[in-house]
mmCIF file of C-alpha atoms and ligand atoms in Angstrom:
data_model
loop_
_atom_site.group_PDB
_atom_site.id
_atom_site.type_symbol
_atom_site.label_atom_id
_atom_site.label_comp_id
_atom_site.label_asym_id
_atom_site.label_seq_id
_atom_site.Cartn_x
_atom_site.Cartn_y
_atom_site.Cartn_z
ATOM 1 C CA MET A 1 12.905 -11.760 24.649
ATOM 2 C CA THR A 2 10.004 -14.167 24.959
ATOM 3 C CA SER A 3 10.538 -17.823 25.645
ATOM 4 C CA SER A 4 8.892 -18.659 22.300
ATOM 5 C CA ALA A 5 11.516 -16.550 20.464
ATOM 6 C CA GLU A 6 14.227 -18.507 22.308
ATOM 7 C CA THR A 7 12.930 -21.939 21.405
ATOM 8 C CA ARG A 8 11.864 -21.477 17.765
ATOM 9 C CA THR A 9 14.394 -21.926 15.010
ATOM 10 C CA ALA A 10 15.278 -18.894 12.909
ATOM 11 C CA ALA A 11 13.667 -20.535 9.865
ATOM 12 C CA THR A 12 10.365 -21.007 11.717
ATOM 13 C CA VAL A 13 10.352 -17.387 12.838
ATOM 14 C CA LEU A 14 11.149 -16.159 9.320
ATOM 15 C CA ALA A 15 8.428 -18.352 7.797
ATOM 16 C CA GLU A 16 5.915 -16.961 10.284
ATOM 17 C CA ALA A 17 6.919 -13.402 9.389
ATOM 18 C CA ALA A 18 6.501 -14.197 5.675
ATOM 19 C CA ALA A 19 3.028 -15.599 6.327
ATOM 20 C CA THR A 20 2.028 -12.493 8.304
ATOM 21 C CA ALA A 21 3.323 -10.290 5.474
ATOM 22 C CA GLY A 22 0.528 -11.775 3.375
ATOM 23 C CA PHE A 23 -1.839 -9.251 4.989
ATOM 24 C CA ALA A 24 -0.069 -6.422 3.148
ATOM 25 C CA PRO A 25 -1.992 -4.197 0.738
ATOM 26 C CA SER A 26 -1.061 -4.489 -2.934
ATOM 27 C CA VAL A 27 -2.104 -2.868 -6.164
ATOM 28 C CA HIS A 28 -5.377 -4.515 -7.164
ATOM 29 C CA ASN A 29 -4.681 -7.119 -4.495
ATOM 30 C CA THR A 30 -2.269 -8.846 -6.902
ATOM 31 C CA GLN A 31 0.086 -9.888 -4.038
ATOM 32 C CA PRO A 32 3.019 -9.900 -6.475
ATOM 33 C CA TRP A 33 5.599 -11.377 -4.100
ATOM 34 C CA ARG A 34 7.203 -14.676 -3.220
ATOM 35 C CA TRP A 35 9.279 -15.533 -0.157
ATOM 36 C CA ARG A 36 12.150 -17.987 0.175
ATOM 37 C CA VAL A 37 13.040 -19.089 3.689
ATOM 38 C CA SER A 38 16.475 -20.518 4.427
ATOM 39 C CA ALA A 39 18.105 -21.433 7.733
ATOM 40 C CA ASP A 40 18.885 -17.818 8.559
ATOM 41 C CA THR A 41 17.532 -15.521 5.824
ATOM 42 C CA LEU A 42 14.243 -14.590 4.226
ATOM 43 C CA GLU A 43 14.303 -13.483 0.588
ATOM 44 C CA LEU A 44 11.590 -11.410 -1.060
ATOM 45 C CA ARG A 45 11.138 -11.725 -4.816
ATOM 46 C CA ALA A 46 8.819 -9.931 -7.214
ATOM 47 C CA VAL A 47 6.584 -12.226 -9.267
ATOM 48 C CA PRO A 48 6.427 -10.915 -12.862
ATOM 49 C CA GLU A 49 3.386 -13.108 -13.656
ATOM 50 C CA ARG A 50 1.366 -10.983 -11.226
ATOM 51 C CA LYS A 51 2.504 -7.668 -12.684
ATOM 52 C CA LEU A 52 -0.190 -5.470 -14.226
ATOM 53 C CA LEU A 53 1.354 -5.220 -17.682
ATOM 54 C CA SER A 54 -0.907 -2.462 -19.032
ATOM 55 C CA ILE A 55 -1.472 -0.457 -15.865
ATOM 56 C CA ASP A 56 2.003 -0.769 -14.401
ATOM 57 C CA PRO A 57 4.492 -1.604 -17.188
ATOM 58 C CA SER A 58 7.486 -0.207 -15.259
ATOM 59 C CA GLY A 59 6.639 -2.328 -12.199
ATOM 60 C CA ARG A 60 6.546 0.742 -9.948
ATOM 61 C CA LEU A 61 3.300 -0.248 -8.230
ATOM 62 C CA LEU A 62 4.362 -3.890 -8.075
ATOM 63 C CA THR A 63 7.547 -2.837 -6.276
ATOM 64 C CA VAL A 64 5.676 -0.456 -3.951
ATOM 65 C CA SER A 65 3.368 -3.375 -3.076
ATOM 66 C CA CYS A 66 6.362 -5.628 -2.366
ATOM 67 C CA GLY A 67 7.795 -2.866 -0.161
ATOM 68 C CA ALA A 68 4.599 -2.925 1.889
ATOM 69 C CA ALA A 69 4.955 -6.706 2.294
ATOM 70 C CA LEU A 70 8.615 -6.256 3.300
ATOM 71 C CA HIS A 71 7.665 -3.784 6.022
ATOM 72 C CA HIS A 72 4.878 -6.087 7.209
ATOM 73 C CA ALA A 73 7.451 -8.895 7.600
ATOM 74 C CA VAL A 74 9.713 -6.648 9.680
ATOM 75 C CA VAL A 75 6.748 -5.617 11.873
ATOM 76 C CA ALA A 76 5.887 -9.295 12.336
ATOM 77 C CA LEU A 77 9.472 -10.099 13.339
ATOM 78 C CA ALA A 78 9.412 -7.347 15.983
ATOM 79 C CA ALA A 79 6.282 -8.931 17.465
ATOM 80 C CA LEU A 80 8.111 -12.275 17.473
ATOM 81 C CA GLY A 81 11.023 -10.803 19.433
ATOM 82 C CA HIS A 82 13.486 -10.230 16.594
ATOM 83 C CA THR A 83 15.155 -7.256 15.001
ATOM 84 C CA ALA A 84 15.803 -7.513 11.274
ATOM 85 C CA VAL A 85 18.633 -6.467 9.011
ATOM 86 C CA VAL A 86 17.339 -5.680 5.522
ATOM 87 C CA ASP A 87 19.500 -5.709 2.396
ATOM 88 C CA ARG A 88 17.505 -4.069 -0.420
ATOM 89 C CA CYS A 89 17.881 -4.954 -4.110
ATOM 90 C CA PRO A 90 20.986 -7.146 -3.631
ATOM 91 C CA GLY A 91 21.495 -7.500 -7.392
ATOM 92 C CA GLU A 92 19.837 -10.716 -8.554
ATOM 93 C CA PRO A 93 16.891 -10.249 -10.978
ATOM 94 C CA HIS A 94 13.526 -10.054 -9.156
ATOM 95 C CA LEU A 95 15.245 -10.333 -5.751
ATOM 96 C CA LEU A 96 14.003 -7.233 -3.919
ATOM 97 C CA ALA A 97 15.256 -7.821 -0.392
ATOM 98 C CA ARG A 98 17.058 -10.208 1.886
ATOM 99 C CA ILE A 99 16.160 -10.140 5.567
ATOM 100 C CA THR A 100 18.578 -11.531 8.144
ATOM 101 C CA LEU A 101 17.612 -11.850 11.781
ATOM 102 C CA GLY A 102 19.317 -9.297 13.989
ATOM 103 C CA PRO A 103 19.717 -9.583 17.755
ATOM 104 C CA PRO A 104 16.607 -10.648 19.700
ATOM 105 C CA CYS A 105 14.580 -7.777 21.147
ATOM 106 C CA GLU A 106 11.952 -7.354 23.838
ATOM 107 C CA VAL A 107 8.407 -7.774 22.544
ATOM 108 C CA THR A 108 6.865 -4.430 23.442
ATOM 109 C CA PRO A 109 3.124 -3.734 23.765
ATOM 110 C CA ALA A 110 3.549 -1.299 20.842
ATOM 111 C CA ALA A 111 4.962 -4.096 18.649
ATOM 112 C CA MET A 112 2.016 -6.339 19.554
ATOM 113 C CA ARG A 113 -0.464 -3.561 18.779
ATOM 114 C CA ARG A 114 1.200 -2.941 15.412
ATOM 115 C CA VAL A 115 0.845 -6.548 14.359
ATOM 116 C CA GLN A 116 -2.830 -6.467 15.382
ATOM 117 C CA HIS A 117 -3.415 -3.384 13.222
ATOM 118 C CA LEU A 118 -1.626 -5.155 10.389
ATOM 119 C CA ARG A 119 -4.313 -7.859 10.516
ATOM 120 C CA THR A 120 -7.302 -5.499 10.712
ATOM 121 C CA ARG A 121 -6.161 -2.677 8.386
ATOM 122 C CA ARG A 122 -8.317 -2.308 5.265
ATOM 123 C CA THR A 123 -8.550 -0.180 2.151
ATOM 124 C CA ASP A 124 -11.594 1.960 2.890
ATOM 125 C CA ARG A 125 -13.212 3.358 -0.283
ATOM 126 C CA ARG A 126 -16.198 4.878 1.548
ATOM 127 C CA PRO A 127 -16.442 8.689 1.847
ATOM 128 C CA THR A 128 -14.684 9.954 4.954
ATOM 129 C CA ARG A 129 -16.698 11.579 7.732
ATOM 130 C CA ASP A 130 -17.061 15.342 8.053
ATOM 131 C CA GLU A 131 -14.377 15.953 10.637
ATOM 132 C CA THR A 132 -10.965 17.535 10.387
ATOM 133 C CA VAL A 133 -8.000 15.174 10.332
ATOM 134 C CA PRO A 134 -5.889 16.219 13.359
ATOM 135 C CA ALA A 135 -2.742 18.094 12.299
ATOM 136 C CA ALA A 136 -0.669 16.095 14.806
ATOM 137 C CA ASP A 137 -1.668 12.856 13.048
ATOM 138 C CA LEU A 138 -0.666 14.243 9.658
ATOM 139 C CA THR A 139 2.703 15.337 11.002
ATOM 140 C CA ALA A 140 3.243 11.901 12.570
ATOM 141 C CA LEU A 141 2.475 10.215 9.232
ATOM 142 C CA GLN A 142 4.893 12.509 7.416
ATOM 143 C CA ARG A 143 7.613 11.625 9.941
ATOM 144 C CA ALA A 144 6.899 7.906 9.545
ATOM 145 C CA VAL A 145 7.291 8.195 5.755
ATOM 146 C CA GLU A 146 10.511 10.236 6.057
ATOM 147 C CA GLU A 147 12.083 7.432 8.093
ATOM 148 C CA HIS A 148 12.152 5.412 4.876
ATOM 149 C CA ASP A 149 14.050 8.082 2.898
ATOM 150 C CA VAL A 150 10.996 9.096 0.867
ATOM 151 C CA HIS A 151 8.515 11.900 1.534
ATOM 152 C CA LEU A 152 4.824 12.584 2.033
ATOM 153 C CA HIS A 153 3.664 15.897 0.605
ATOM 154 C CA LEU A 154 0.260 17.012 1.911
ATOM 155 C CA LEU A 155 -1.598 18.890 -0.778
ATOM 156 C CA VAL A 156 -3.126 22.312 -0.117
ATOM 157 C CA ASP A 157 -6.516 23.235 -1.621
ATOM 158 C CA ASP A 158 -5.327 24.455 -5.053
ATOM 159 C CA GLN A 159 -3.142 21.386 -5.402
ATOM 160 C CA VAL A 160 -6.098 19.138 -4.520
ATOM 161 C CA TYR A 161 -8.037 20.639 -7.451
ATOM 162 C CA GLU A 162 -5.068 19.983 -9.733
ATOM 163 C CA LEU A 163 -4.926 16.417 -8.425
ATOM 164 C CA ALA A 164 -8.673 16.029 -8.991
ATOM 165 C CA ALA A 165 -8.325 17.182 -12.601
ATOM 166 C CA ALA A 166 -5.392 14.830 -13.211
ATOM 167 C CA ALA A 167 -7.145 11.874 -11.535
ATOM 168 C CA GLY A 168 -10.278 12.503 -13.630
ATOM 169 C CA ARG A 169 -8.179 12.592 -16.772
ATOM 170 C CA ALA A 170 -6.470 9.328 -15.760
ATOM 171 C CA VAL A 171 -9.876 7.658 -15.371
ATOM 172 C CA GLU A 172 -10.818 8.811 -18.915
ATOM 173 C CA VAL A 173 -7.518 7.714 -20.456
ATOM 174 C CA GLU A 174 -7.676 4.280 -18.816
ATOM 175 C CA ALA A 175 -11.362 3.851 -19.785
ATOM 176 C CA ARG A 176 -10.411 4.316 -23.447
ATOM 177 C CA ASP A 177 -7.665 1.674 -23.306
ATOM 178 C CA PRO A 178 -9.090 -1.804 -23.929
ATOM 179 C CA PHE A 179 -5.967 -3.501 -22.514
ATOM 180 C CA VAL A 180 -6.323 -1.619 -19.220
ATOM 181 C CA ALA A 181 -10.054 -2.360 -19.090
ATOM 182 C CA HIS A 182 -9.390 -6.050 -19.664
ATOM 183 C CA GLU A 183 -6.648 -6.141 -17.030
ATOM 184 C CA LEU A 184 -8.810 -4.357 -14.441
ATOM 185 C CA GLU A 185 -11.690 -6.722 -15.117
ATOM 186 C CA PHE A 186 -9.482 -9.825 -14.930
ATOM 187 C CA TRP A 187 -7.942 -8.887 -11.582
ATOM 188 C CA LYS A 188 -11.152 -7.516 -10.131
ATOM 189 C CA ALA A 189 -12.861 -10.864 -10.677
ATOM 190 C CA LYS A 190 -9.955 -12.705 -9.044
ATOM 191 C CA THR A 191 -9.104 -10.493 -6.099
ATOM 192 C CA LEU A 192 -11.643 -7.794 -5.270
ATOM 193 C CA PRO A 193 -14.930 -8.937 -3.751
ATOM 194 C CA ALA A 194 -18.051 -6.792 -4.200
ATOM 195 C CA SER A 195 -18.085 -6.327 -0.418
ATOM 196 C CA SER A 196 -14.982 -4.069 -0.728
ATOM 197 C CA LEU A 197 -16.574 -1.694 -3.235
ATOM 198 C CA PRO A 198 -19.128 0.979 -2.236
ATOM 199 C CA GLU A 199 -22.775 0.200 -2.967
ATOM 200 C CA THR A 200 -23.280 3.567 -4.722
ATOM 201 C CA PRO A 201 -20.862 6.012 -6.402
ATOM 202 C CA VAL A 202 -18.797 7.930 -3.847
ATOM 203 C CA GLN A 203 -19.052 11.750 -3.874
ATOM 204 C CA SER A 204 -15.419 12.711 -3.863
ATOM 205 C CA THR A 205 -13.342 15.675 -5.025
ATOM 206 C CA VAL A 206 -10.642 13.303 -6.265
ATOM 207 C CA PRO A 207 -12.064 10.331 -8.186
ATOM 208 C CA ASN A 208 -10.827 6.825 -7.547
ATOM 209 C CA ARG A 209 -10.298 4.428 -10.468
ATOM 210 C CA ASP A 210 -13.496 3.267 -12.133
ATOM 211 C CA TYR A 211 -14.207 -0.299 -11.020
ATOM 212 C CA GLY A 212 -16.980 -0.523 -13.603
ATOM 213 C CA GLU A 213 -19.719 -1.518 -11.181
ATOM 214 C CA HIS A 214 -20.883 -0.869 -7.664
ATOM 215 C CA GLY A 215 -20.335 -3.273 -4.853
ATOM 216 C CA THR A 216 -22.260 -4.012 -1.683
ATOM 217 C CA LEU A 217 -20.289 -1.992 0.881
ATOM 218 C CA PRO A 218 -22.778 0.287 2.710
ATOM 219 C CA ILE A 219 -21.842 3.969 2.726
ATOM 220 C CA GLY A 220 -23.217 7.169 4.288
ATOM 221 C CA GLU A 221 -24.191 10.319 2.453
ATOM 222 C CA GLY A 222 -20.999 12.284 3.098
ATOM 223 C CA HIS A 223 -18.745 13.898 0.546
ATOM 224 C CA ASP A 224 -15.018 13.565 1.051
ATOM 225 C CA SER A 225 -14.756 17.304 1.857
ATOM 226 C CA PHE A 226 -12.693 16.782 5.009
ATOM 227 C CA ALA A 227 -10.301 14.259 3.466
ATOM 228 C CA ARG A 228 -6.656 15.215 3.057
ATOM 229 C CA TYR A 229 -4.572 14.048 0.131
ATOM 230 C CA GLY A 230 -0.895 13.236 0.247
ATOM 231 C CA VAL A 231 1.647 12.203 -2.369
ATOM 232 C CA ILE A 232 4.406 9.767 -1.484
ATOM 233 C CA PHE A 233 7.376 10.840 -3.575
ATOM 234 C CA GLY A 234 11.124 10.414 -3.850
ATOM 235 C CA HIS A 235 14.107 11.682 -5.787
ATOM 236 C CA ASP A 236 14.497 9.044 -8.487
ATOM 237 C CA GLU A 237 12.693 6.267 -10.318
ATOM 238 C CA GLU A 238 14.906 3.452 -9.005
ATOM 239 C CA PRO A 239 13.299 0.169 -7.863
ATOM 240 C CA GLU A 240 15.012 0.467 -4.476
ATOM 241 C CA THR A 241 13.289 3.800 -3.885
ATOM 242 C CA TRP A 242 9.924 2.342 -4.985
ATOM 243 C CA LEU A 243 10.525 -0.461 -2.473
ATOM 244 C CA ARG A 244 11.191 2.106 0.259
ATOM 245 C CA ALA A 245 8.017 3.947 -0.774
ATOM 246 C CA GLY A 246 6.083 0.722 -0.146
ATOM 247 C CA GLU A 247 7.718 0.308 3.257
ATOM 248 C CA ALA A 248 6.778 3.916 4.013
ATOM 249 C CA LEU A 249 3.204 3.310 2.872
ATOM 250 C CA SER A 250 2.902 0.320 5.192
ATOM 251 C CA ASP A 251 4.460 2.178 8.125
ATOM 252 C CA ALA A 252 2.199 5.213 7.661
ATOM 253 C CA TRP A 253 -0.891 3.035 7.146
ATOM 254 C CA LEU A 254 -0.311 1.064 10.358
ATOM 255 C CA LEU A 255 0.231 4.314 12.237
ATOM 256 C CA ALA A 256 -2.939 5.753 10.686
ATOM 257 C CA ALA A 257 -4.851 2.633 11.784
ATOM 258 C CA GLU A 258 -3.503 3.034 15.315
ATOM 259 C CA ARG A 259 -4.743 6.646 15.344
ATOM 260 C CA GLY A 260 -8.145 5.796 13.887
ATOM 261 C CA LEU A 261 -7.508 7.263 10.414
ATOM 262 C CA GLY A 262 -8.522 5.634 7.159
ATOM 263 C CA VAL A 263 -6.170 5.388 4.171
ATOM 264 C CA LEU A 264 -7.116 4.974 0.529
ATOM 265 C CA PRO A 265 -4.310 4.634 -2.028
ATOM 266 C CA LEU A 266 -5.149 6.245 -5.382
ATOM 267 C CA SER A 267 -2.745 5.038 -8.036
ATOM 268 C CA GLY A 268 -4.671 5.835 -11.259
ATOM 269 C CA VAL A 269 -3.060 9.249 -11.548
ATOM 270 C CA VAL A 270 0.469 7.786 -11.442
ATOM 271 C CA GLU A 271 -0.404 4.963 -13.864
ATOM 272 C CA VAL A 272 -0.932 7.306 -16.835
ATOM 273 C CA ASP A 273 2.225 9.074 -18.092
ATOM 274 C CA VAL A 274 0.610 12.415 -18.796
ATOM 275 C CA THR A 275 -1.175 12.663 -15.439
ATOM 276 C CA ARG A 276 1.890 11.457 -13.531
ATOM 277 C CA THR A 277 3.795 14.315 -15.179
ATOM 278 C CA ALA A 278 1.002 16.736 -14.220
ATOM 279 C CA LEU A 279 1.241 15.525 -10.620
ATOM 280 C CA ARG A 280 4.988 16.069 -10.713
ATOM 281 C CA MET A 281 4.322 19.672 -11.740
ATOM 282 C CA THR A 282 1.842 19.977 -8.844
ATOM 283 C CA LEU A 283 4.701 18.939 -6.562
ATOM 284 C CA SER A 284 6.700 21.792 -8.185
ATOM 285 C CA GLU A 285 9.136 19.133 -9.371
ATOM 286 C CA LEU A 286 10.146 18.428 -5.770
ATOM 287 C CA GLY A 287 10.480 14.792 -6.797
ATOM 288 C CA TYR A 288 8.855 11.816 -8.535
ATOM 289 C CA PRO A 289 5.351 10.869 -7.366
ATOM 290 C CA TYR A 290 4.854 7.165 -6.578
ATOM 291 C CA LEU A 291 1.422 7.054 -4.991
ATOM 292 C CA VAL A 292 -1.400 9.336 -3.874
ATOM 293 C CA ILE A 293 -3.117 8.546 -0.590
ATOM 294 C CA ARG A 294 -6.388 9.885 0.751
ATOM 295 C CA LEU A 295 -6.402 10.312 4.539
ATOM 296 C CA GLY A 296 -9.574 10.785 6.515
ATOM 297 C CA LEU A 297 -11.685 9.764 9.461
ATOM 298 C CA PRO A 298 -13.744 6.704 8.588
ATOM 299 C CA ASP A 299 -17.535 6.562 8.625
ATOM 300 C CA LEU A 300 -18.531 5.085 12.002
ATOM 301 C CA ASP A 301 -22.235 4.592 11.177
ATOM 302 C CA HIS A 302 -21.673 1.604 8.910
ATOM 303 C CA ALA A 303 -19.546 -1.494 9.202
ATOM 304 C CA GLY A 304 -16.296 -0.995 7.319
ATOM 305 C CA PRO A 305 -14.963 -3.183 4.540
ATOM 306 C CA PRO A 306 -14.405 -6.872 5.345
ATOM 307 C CA PRO A 307 -11.066 -8.594 4.642
ATOM 308 C CA THR A 308 -10.169 -9.176 0.994
ATOM 309 C CA PRO A 309 -9.010 -12.647 -0.086
ATOM 310 C CA ARG A 310 -5.370 -13.657 0.133
ATOM 311 C CA ILE A 311 -3.378 -16.272 -1.740
ATOM 312 C CA PRO A 312 -2.702 -19.130 0.728
ATOM 313 C CA ALA A 313 0.676 -18.685 2.421
ATOM 314 C CA ALA A 314 1.837 -22.127 1.279
ATOM 315 C CA GLN A 315 1.655 -20.914 -2.350
ATOM 316 C CA LEU A 316 3.798 -17.836 -1.651
ATOM 317 C CA ILE A 317 6.489 -19.216 0.640
ATOM 318 C CA ASP A 318 9.267 -21.647 -0.276
ATOM 319 C CA LEU A 319 10.429 -23.387 2.862
ATOM 320 C CA PRO A 320 13.945 -24.816 3.368
HETATM 321 C C1 LIG B 1 0.465 0.399 -4.666
HETATM 322 C C2 LIG B 1 -1.017 0.318 -4.397
HETATM 323 C C3 LIG B 1 -1.918 0.960 -5.235
HETATM 324 C C4 LIG B 1 -3.299 0.900 -4.988
HETATM 325 N N1 LIG B 1 -4.171 1.615 -5.779
HETATM 326 C C5 LIG B 1 -5.488 1.648 -5.465
HETATM 327 C C6 LIG B 1 -6.392 2.472 -6.196
HETATM 328 O O1 LIG B 1 -6.017 3.206 -7.119
HETATM 329 N N2 LIG B 1 -7.700 2.451 -5.834
HETATM 330 C C7 LIG B 1 -8.165 1.663 -4.810
HETATM 331 O O2 LIG B 1 -9.353 1.691 -4.543
HETATM 332 N N3 LIG B 1 -7.318 0.868 -4.102
HETATM 333 C C8 LIG B 1 -5.999 0.854 -4.402
HETATM 334 N N4 LIG B 1 -5.140 0.080 -3.663
HETATM 335 C C9 LIG B 1 -5.659 -0.760 -2.572
HETATM 336 C C10 LIG B 1 -5.690 -2.234 -2.992
HETATM 337 O O3 LIG B 1 -6.703 -2.458 -3.947
HETATM 338 C C11 LIG B 1 -5.871 -3.081 -1.718
HETATM 339 O O4 LIG B 1 -4.719 -2.976 -0.931
HETATM 340 C C12 LIG B 1 -6.133 -4.547 -2.018
HETATM 341 O O5 LIG B 1 -7.329 -4.694 -2.723
HETATM 342 C C13 LIG B 1 -6.197 -5.381 -0.732
HETATM 343 O O6 LIG B 1 -7.226 -4.911 0.113
HETATM 344 P P1 LIG B 1 -6.908 -4.422 1.612
HETATM 345 O O7 LIG B 1 -5.970 -3.228 1.502
HETATM 346 O O8 LIG B 1 -8.249 -4.026 2.183
HETATM 347 O O9 LIG B 1 -6.269 -5.539 2.346
HETATM 348 C C14 LIG B 1 -3.771 0.133 -3.895
HETATM 349 C C15 LIG B 1 -2.847 -0.521 -3.053
HETATM 350 C C16 LIG B 1 -1.495 -0.424 -3.294
HETATM 351 C C17 LIG B 1 -0.520 -1.094 -2.358
#
């Protein structure tokens, strides 16, 4: 235990963890969470006002995003010398988790490295470089996801083509829906700077959502041919499992960052009912797909994406 962990109050430590959780990825950078700090607990609530009503009416992606923030908070606590006890979906509407401090723990170099990766991790929409993703890294990511009681299925070639067809269809369906188009436009203007979007269309087997315009992020000439695609899935459509899927996403993403891999979530295909069902068939009905992720080695010839904006911590955290 560090001396700082000994002298700070539990509430201060929990507030710091909540602030660090603000670095978490979220669908369209909506950051749909709110934290309440009390003397000895930290509560995570979903914020319905920041739900994407047309894209994500069930709140699946909102809850996955909150799960990522929850995992970020636990990672932050470990770097502050504290274990955490997490109670998921305790029953009150919008209350997704309650964290209580467990016994103090030693701050390990690994915990410090994790919290550094949490600050520098980015969504990288550039094409990946032409190099095979090491099998050992993929296995490690699968194990990290499994620890959260959900799964990561890595698609084989035929399944990637099925995914590509479904993702293309999802882009078409969403392009025809004026409510989706309006929602994407509204949130893009608020939360996604041009510097995060590639300067020219990306050559990719599996299309990302259509952001409607190019950005300013420099990219190389590569095609995503060496990228691998995975589906995070589980056995039901319960909010608690979506929350765990978000924790798994965060865990796998931080591990990927540590190992030099880039991650790009692709949620369009799970946003549209018909393509989500097609993806479920691709998984041979092994379970319910929550999110597709592209895994690959990032382009090293250009600077990667800069940080995206975050809502100031003071607006997301209620202090005692
Ligand atoms: C549940 C979820 C779904 C996402 N879906 C997509 C997507 O379909 N396409 C995309 O380019 N980024 C997607 N993202 C990435 C977010 O846009 C990104 O996390 C956010 O803009 C913040 O940027 P950062 O990850 O670089 O911090 C998704 C992220 C999450 C957590």
